[in-house]
PDB file of C-alpha atoms in Angstrom:
ATOM      1  CA  MET A  24     132.004  86.334 172.881  1.00 64.00           C
ATOM      2  CA  ALA A  25     135.158  87.234 174.181  1.00 64.00           C
ATOM      3  CA  THR A  26     138.008  84.444 175.015  1.00 59.00           C
ATOM      4  CA  LYS A  27     140.673  84.420 177.367  1.00 53.00           C
ATOM      5  CA  SER A  28     144.031  83.932 176.067  1.00 48.00           C
ATOM      6  CA  ASN A  29     145.716  83.644 179.676  1.00 50.00           C
ATOM      7  CA  TRP A  30     144.398  84.543 182.956  1.00 50.00           C
ATOM      8  CA  SER A  31     145.960  85.061 186.142  1.00 60.00           C
ATOM      9  CA  GLY A  32     142.900  86.047 188.378  1.00 81.00           C
ATOM     10  CA  THR A  33     139.445  84.889 188.911  1.00 86.00           C
ATOM     11  CA  LEU A  34     136.565  85.265 191.241  1.00 88.00           C
ATOM     12  CA  GLN A  35     134.023  82.438 191.976  1.00 92.00           C
ATOM     13  CA  VAL A  36     130.544  84.386 191.651  1.00 93.00           C
ATOM     14  CA  THR A  37     127.095  83.221 192.379  1.00 94.00           C
ATOM     15  CA  LEU A  38     124.859  83.990 189.158  1.00 94.00           C
ATOM     16  CA  GLY A  39     121.887  86.040 189.540  1.00 93.00           C
ATOM     17  CA  GLY A  40     120.359  84.760 186.338  1.00 94.00           C
ATOM     18  CA  THR A  41     121.289  82.931 183.365  1.00 96.00           C
ATOM     19  CA  VAL A  42     124.699  83.798 181.429  1.00 95.00           C
ATOM     20  CA  THR A  43     126.556  82.600 178.627  1.00 94.00           C
ATOM     21  CA  ALA A  44     130.688  81.618 178.591  1.00 93.00           C
ATOM     22  CA  GLY A  45     132.463  84.591 177.440  1.00 91.00           C
ATOM     23  CA  SER A  46     130.259  87.155 178.058  1.00 92.00           C
ATOM     24  CA  MET A  47     131.347  90.133 180.172  1.00 91.00           C
ATOM     25  CA  ALA A  48     129.909  92.092 182.829  1.00 90.00           C
ATOM     26  CA  LYS A  49     130.376  94.327 186.269  1.00 89.00           C
ATOM     27  CA  VAL A  50     130.145  92.346 189.588  1.00 88.00           C
ATOM     28  CA  GLY A  51     130.729  94.763 192.190  1.00 84.00           C
ATOM     29  CA  ASN A  52     133.814  96.790 191.668  1.00 81.00           C
ATOM     30  CA  HIS A  53     135.308  94.334 189.089  1.00 86.00           C
ATOM     31  CA  VAL A  54     134.368  93.806 185.405  1.00 88.00           C
ATOM     32  CA  GLY A  55     135.228  90.425 183.879  1.00 89.00           C
ATOM     33  CA  MET A  56     134.342  87.762 181.646  1.00 91.00           C
ATOM     34  CA  TYR A  57     132.256  84.638 182.772  1.00 93.00           C
ATOM     35  CA  MET A  58     134.471  81.554 182.010  1.00 92.00           C
ATOM     36  CA  ASN A  59     131.289  79.237 182.082  1.00 94.00           C
ATOM     37  CA  SER A  60     127.830  79.329 181.458  1.00 95.00           C
ATOM     38  CA  GLY A  61     125.359  79.007 184.415  1.00 95.00           C
ATOM     39  CA  ASN A  62     121.840  79.667 185.563  1.00 96.00           C
ATOM     40  CA  ASN A  63     120.697  81.279 188.541  1.00 96.00           C
ATOM     41  CA  GLY A  64     122.310  80.446 191.931  1.00 94.00           C
ATOM     42  CA  ASP A  65     125.123  78.669 190.171  1.00 95.00           C
ATOM     43  CA  ILE A  66     128.903  79.473 191.227  1.00 95.00           C
ATOM     44  CA  VAL A  67     131.161  79.987 188.144  1.00 95.00           C
ATOM     45  CA  PRO A  68     134.742  81.568 187.823  1.00 94.00           C
ATOM     46  CA  PHE A  69     134.837  85.088 186.697  1.00 92.00           C
ATOM     47  CA  LEU A  70     137.983  86.517 185.137  1.00 90.00           C
ATOM     48  CA  ILE A  71     139.094  89.710 186.376  1.00 89.00           C
ATOM     49  CA  ASP A  72     142.716  89.819 185.479  1.00 88.00           C
ATOM     50  CA  GLY A  73     144.613  88.856 182.141  1.00 86.00           C
ATOM     51  CA  LEU A  74     144.405  89.209 178.699  1.00 88.00           C
ATOM     52  CA  ILE A  75     140.931  89.296 176.972  1.00 90.00           C
ATOM     53  CA  ILE A  76     140.936  88.550 173.100  1.00 91.00           C
ATOM     54  CA  GLY A  77     137.822  90.019 171.250  1.00 92.00           C
ATOM     55  CA  ALA A  78     136.487  92.386 174.079  1.00 91.00           C
ATOM     56  CA  PRO A  79     133.291  94.091 172.821  1.00 93.00           C
ATOM     57  CA  LYS A  80     134.303  97.818 172.027  1.00 92.00           C
ATOM     58  CA  VAL A  81     132.634 101.016 170.351  1.00 92.00           C
ATOM     59  CA  GLY A  82     132.867 100.481 166.581  1.00 91.00           C
ATOM     60  CA  SER A  83     133.272 103.975 165.835  1.00 92.00           C
ATOM     61  CA  GLN A  84     136.400 104.235 167.910  1.00 92.00           C
ATOM     62  CA  ALA A  85     140.102 103.387 166.763  1.00 94.00           C
ATOM     63  CA  TRP A  86     142.195 101.936 169.612  1.00 93.00           C
ATOM     64  CA  SER A  87     145.791 101.761 169.638  1.00 94.00           C
ATOM     65  CA  ILE A  88     148.259 100.263 171.956  1.00 94.00           C
ATOM     66  CA  GLY A  89     148.316 101.486 175.324  1.00 92.00           C
ATOM     67  CA  ASP A  90     145.069 103.362 175.310  1.00 92.00           C
ATOM     68  CA  MET A  91     143.060 103.344 178.477  1.00 90.00           C
ATOM     69  CA  VAL A  92     139.457 101.785 178.223  1.00 92.00           C
ATOM     70  CA  TYR A  93     136.453 102.030 180.100  1.00 91.00           C
ATOM     71  CA  TRP A  94     133.627  99.572 181.114  1.00 89.00           C
ATOM     72  CA  ASP A  95     130.208 101.426 179.697  1.00 89.00           C
ATOM     73  CA  ASN A  96     128.002  99.443 181.644  1.00 87.00           C
ATOM     74  CA  ASP A  97     124.900 100.663 180.180  1.00 88.00           C
ATOM     75  CA  ASN A  98     125.941  99.171 176.632  1.00 91.00           C
ATOM     76  CA  THR A  99     128.126  96.308 178.117  1.00 90.00           C
ATOM     77  CA  ARG A 100     131.103  97.256 175.943  1.00 91.00           C
ATOM     78  CA  PHE A 101     134.518  98.898 176.468  1.00 91.00           C
ATOM     79  CA  THR A 102     134.790 102.408 175.468  1.00 91.00           C
ATOM     80  CA  LYS A 103     137.800 105.248 175.193  1.00 90.00           C
ATOM     81  CA  THR A 104     135.453 107.844 176.381  1.00 86.00           C
ATOM     82  CA  ASP A 105     136.025 108.631 180.043  1.00 80.00           C
ATOM     83  CA  GLN A 106     133.493 106.854 182.218  1.00 70.00           C
ATOM     84  CA  PRO A 107     132.674 108.041 186.031  1.00 65.00           C
ATOM     85  CA  ASP A 108     134.353 105.286 187.747  1.00 55.00           C
ATOM     86  CA  LEU A 109     135.101 102.164 185.351  1.00 64.00           C
ATOM     87  CA  ALA A 110     138.850 102.573 184.080  1.00 68.00           C
ATOM     88  CA  ILE A 111     139.207  98.816 183.733  1.00 80.00           C
ATOM     89  CA  GLY A 112     141.796  98.210 181.003  1.00 88.00           C
ATOM     90  CA  CYS A 113     144.584  98.807 178.905  1.00 91.00           C
ATOM     91  CA  VAL A 114     144.818  98.099 174.774  1.00 93.00           C
ATOM     92  CA  VAL A 115     147.181  95.613 173.855  1.00 93.00           C
ATOM     93  CA  SER A 116     146.502  95.532 170.050  1.00 91.00           C
ATOM     94  CA  ALA A 117     145.316  98.158 167.628  1.00 92.00           C
ATOM     95  CA  ALA A 118     141.851  98.093 166.094  1.00 91.00           C
ATOM     96  CA  GLY A 119     140.550 100.082 163.613  1.00 90.00           C
ATOM     97  CA  SER A 120     137.117 101.987 163.537  1.00 89.00           C
ATOM     98  CA  GLY A 121     133.818 101.297 161.676  1.00 87.00           C
ATOM     99  CA  SER A 122     130.566  99.516 162.018  1.00 81.00           C
ATOM    100  CA  GLY A 123     131.989  96.109 161.580  1.00 85.00           C
ATOM    101  CA  VAL A 124     134.906  96.731 163.961  1.00 87.00           C
ATOM    102  CA  LEU A 125     133.086  95.450 167.373  1.00 91.00           C
ATOM    103  CA  THR A 126     135.990  93.828 169.346  1.00 92.00           C
ATOM    104  CA  GLY A 127     139.355  94.457 170.389  1.00 92.00           C
ATOM    105  CA  ASP A 128     142.272  93.183 172.508  1.00 93.00           C
ATOM    106  CA  LEU A 129     142.902  94.413 176.373  1.00 90.00           C
ATOM    107  CA  VAL A 130     144.341  93.581 179.473  1.00 90.00           C
ATOM    108  CA  LEU A 131     141.932  93.689 182.427  1.00 88.00           C
ATOM    109  CA  PHE A 132     143.464  95.721 185.645  1.00 81.00           C
ATOM    110  CA  GLY A 133     141.680  93.154 187.893  1.00 69.00           C
ATOM    111  CA  PHE A 134     139.749  96.096 189.575  1.00 62.00           C
ATOM    112  CA  ALA A 135     137.667  99.144 188.489  1.00 58.00           C
ATOM    113  CA  PHE A 136     139.317 102.285 189.662  1.00 57.00           C
ATOM    114  CA  GLN A 137     138.185 106.006 189.616  1.00 55.00           C
ATOM    115  CA  THR A 138     140.052 108.150 187.171  1.00 51.00           C
ATOM    116  CA  GLU A 139     139.374 110.970 189.529  1.00 49.00           C
ATOM    117  CA  GLU A 140     139.228 110.973 193.432  1.00 46.00           C
ATOM    118  CA  ALA A 141     135.823 109.461 194.818  1.00 45.00           C
ATOM    119  CA  ALA A 142     133.504 112.288 196.011  1.00 50.00           C
ATOM    120  CA  GLY A 143     132.749 111.928 199.859  1.00 51.00           C
ATOM    121  CA  PRO A 144     129.591 111.853 201.110  1.00 59.00           C
ATOM    122  CA  THR A 145     127.358 114.998 200.727  1.00 69.00           C
ATOM    123  CA  GLY A 146     127.160 116.928 204.003  1.00 67.00           C
ATOM    124  CA  PRO A 147     123.903 118.090 205.302  1.00 77.00           C
ATOM    125  CA  ALA A 148     122.373 121.211 203.516  1.00 80.00           C
ATOM    126  CA  GLY A 149     123.217 124.463 205.098  1.00 72.00           C
ATOM    127  CA  PRO A 150     120.599 126.884 206.159  1.00 79.00           C
ATOM    128  CA  VAL A 151     119.266 128.718 203.364  1.00 81.00           C
ATOM    129  CA  GLY A 152     120.626 132.507 203.380  1.00 72.00           C
ATOM    130  CA  ALA A 153     118.238 135.556 203.799  1.00 76.00           C
ATOM    131  CA  THR A 154     117.057 136.616 200.662  1.00 76.00           C
ATOM    132  CA  GLY A 155     118.940 139.421 199.543  1.00 66.00           C
ATOM    133  CA  TYR A 156     117.331 142.763 198.969  1.00 64.00           C
ATOM    134  CA  THR A 157     115.989 143.230 195.535  1.00 67.00           C
ATOM    135  CA  GLY A 158     117.873 145.944 193.589  1.00 60.00           C
ATOM    136  CA  TYR A 159     115.830 149.388 193.152  1.00 59.00           C
ATOM    137  CA  ILE A 160     114.788 149.508 189.820  1.00 68.00           C
ATOM    138  CA  GLY A 161     116.292 152.871 188.433  1.00 61.00           C
ATOM    139  CA  SER A 162     113.848 155.712 187.523  1.00 62.00           C
ATOM    140  CA  THR A 163     112.763 156.421 184.334  1.00 67.00           C
ATOM    141  CA  GLY A 164     115.060 158.883 182.788  1.00 59.00           C
ATOM    142  CA  TYR A 165     113.259 162.237 181.905  1.00 58.00           C
ATOM    143  CA  THR A 166     111.608 162.610 178.554  1.00 62.00           C
ATOM    144  CA  GLY A 167     113.532 165.370 176.675  1.00 58.00           C
ATOM    145  CA  TYR A 168     111.218 168.626 176.113  1.00 59.00           C
ATOM    146  CA  THR A 169     109.649 168.960 173.128  1.00 63.00           C
ATOM    147  CA  GLY A 170     111.043 172.059 171.344  1.00 60.00           C
ATOM    148  CA  THR A 171     108.222 174.750 171.063  1.00 67.00           C
ATOM    149  CA  VAL A 172     106.931 175.968 167.552  1.00 66.00           C
ATOM    150  CA  GLY A 173     108.261 179.124 166.731  1.00 62.00           C
ATOM    151  CA  PRO A 174     105.705 182.116 166.658  1.00 72.00           C
ATOM    152  CA  THR A 175     104.117 182.583 163.036  1.00 68.00           C
ATOM    153  CA  GLY A 176     105.416 185.297 161.325  1.00 59.00           C
ATOM    154  CA  TYR A 177     102.993 188.333 160.902  1.00 61.00           C
ATOM    155  CA  THR A 178     101.068 188.654 157.938  1.00 59.00           C
ATOM    156  CA  GLY A 179     101.536 191.582 155.994  1.00 51.00           C
ATOM    157  CA  TYR A 180      99.048 194.326 156.092  1.00 54.00           C
ATOM    158  CA  THR A 181      96.890 194.692 153.004  1.00 56.00           C
ATOM    159  CA  GLY A 182      97.087 197.826 151.528  1.00 54.00           C
ATOM    160  CA  GLY A 183      93.859 199.980 152.359  1.00 59.00           C
ATOM    161  CA  ILE A 184      91.862 200.510 149.391  1.00 59.00           C
ATOM    162  CA  GLY A 185      91.910 204.426 148.514  1.00 54.00           C
ATOM    163  CA  ALA A 186      89.470 206.736 149.281  1.00 59.00           C
ATOM    164  CA  THR A 187      86.715 207.132 146.900  1.00 58.00           C
ATOM    165  CA  GLY A 188      87.185 210.609 145.244  1.00 53.00           C
ATOM    166  CA  TYR A 189      84.610 213.082 145.881  1.00 55.00           C
ATOM    167  CA  THR A 190      82.351 213.228 142.999  1.00 55.00           C
ATOM    168  CA  GLY A 191      82.007 216.916 141.586  1.00 50.00           C
ATOM    169  CA  TYR A 192      78.928 218.849 142.472  1.00 54.00           C
ATOM    170  CA  THR A 193      76.744 219.140 139.113  1.00 53.00           C
ATOM    171  CA  GLY A 194      76.414 222.744 138.555  1.00 52.00           C
ATOM    172  CA  GLY A 195      72.956 224.000 138.757  1.00 58.00           C
ATOM    173  CA  ILE A 196      70.944 224.769 135.843  1.00 58.00           C
ATOM    174  CA  GLY A 197      71.261 228.505 135.583  1.00 54.00           C
ATOM    175  CA  ALA A 198      67.973 230.617 136.580  1.00 57.00           C
ATOM    176  CA  THR A 199      65.636 231.346 133.441  1.00 59.00           C
ATOM    177  CA  GLY A 200      65.846 234.897 132.822  1.00 55.00           C
ATOM    178  CA  TYR A 201      63.103 237.205 133.105  1.00 57.00           C
ATOM    179  CA  THR A 202      60.918 237.830 130.176  1.00 60.00           C
ATOM    180  CA  GLY A 203      61.092 241.288 129.141  1.00 57.00           C
ATOM    181  CA  TYR A 204      57.732 243.396 129.489  1.00 61.00           C
ATOM    182  CA  THR A 205      56.083 243.944 126.050  1.00 62.00           C
ATOM    183  CA  GLY A 206      55.545 247.730 125.731  1.00 66.00           C
ATOM    184  CA  PRO A 207      51.981 248.879 125.067  1.00 71.00           C
ATOM    185  CA  ALA A 208      51.048 249.230 121.578  1.00 70.00           C
ATOM    186  CA  GLY A 209      51.460 253.036 120.503  1.00 69.00           C
ATOM    187  CA  ASP A 210      48.683 254.929 119.228  1.00 70.00           C
ATOM    188  CA  ILE A 211      47.951 254.929 115.393  1.00 72.00           C
ATOM    189  CA  GLY A 212      48.951 258.138 114.191  1.00 69.00           C
ATOM    190  CA  PRO A 213      46.420 260.341 111.965  1.00 70.00           C
ATOM    191  CA  THR A 214      46.186 259.286 108.589  1.00 67.00           C
ATOM    192  CA  GLY A 215      48.463 261.982 106.420  1.00 62.00           C
ATOM    193  CA  TYR A 216      47.144 263.984 103.823  1.00 61.00           C
ATOM    194  CA  THR A 217      46.803 262.716 100.292  1.00 59.00           C
ATOM    195  CA  GLY A 218      49.189 264.997  98.161  1.00 58.00           C
ATOM    196  CA  TYR A 219      47.867 266.709  95.243  1.00 60.00           C
ATOM    197  CA  THR A 220      48.403 265.173  92.239  1.00 61.00           C
ATOM    198  CA  GLY A 221      50.073 267.351  89.620  1.00 63.00           C
ATOM    199  CA  GLY A 222      48.467 268.569  86.866  1.00 54.00           C
TER     200      GLY A 222
END
């Protein structure tokens, strides 16, 4: 639990539940430390302005003197990480970082103030403008012409087969010569006279 070193400002707050002395909380626009323990309906002093020794901090953050700190209401601890509307104190003693370094010393300002100007109430929504024209979809580019296939070259003429030569005429067989006539047999001549035998 945090403890006060000295203090100069407290509020008397009516508790909405049970609290323990030394615990810290945000009440309205103030972040402070309960001075006494109490239960629902009790009125206890709530320190909002002064030095706090051992205030809960983010272990992974190292604190240096003069650092601005903010109250992280979701995790009930102080942090150097900017919160939307809860700048609340200033570091007065350096503190290291690490899982075991979970407290630091700081001075409370007495109230939470915004690090940026608060936004004013949101005005009524203006009328919805007319729907803009939908841009035309560009035309599809022309597909390039496919080149024509060149003509097939002429096939050379196949040489004609030479004409078959005329076959020579076969010579005719000569005519058989006429057989000569056989002449008629001649008359047998008269028997010659037998010569005289010499004596």
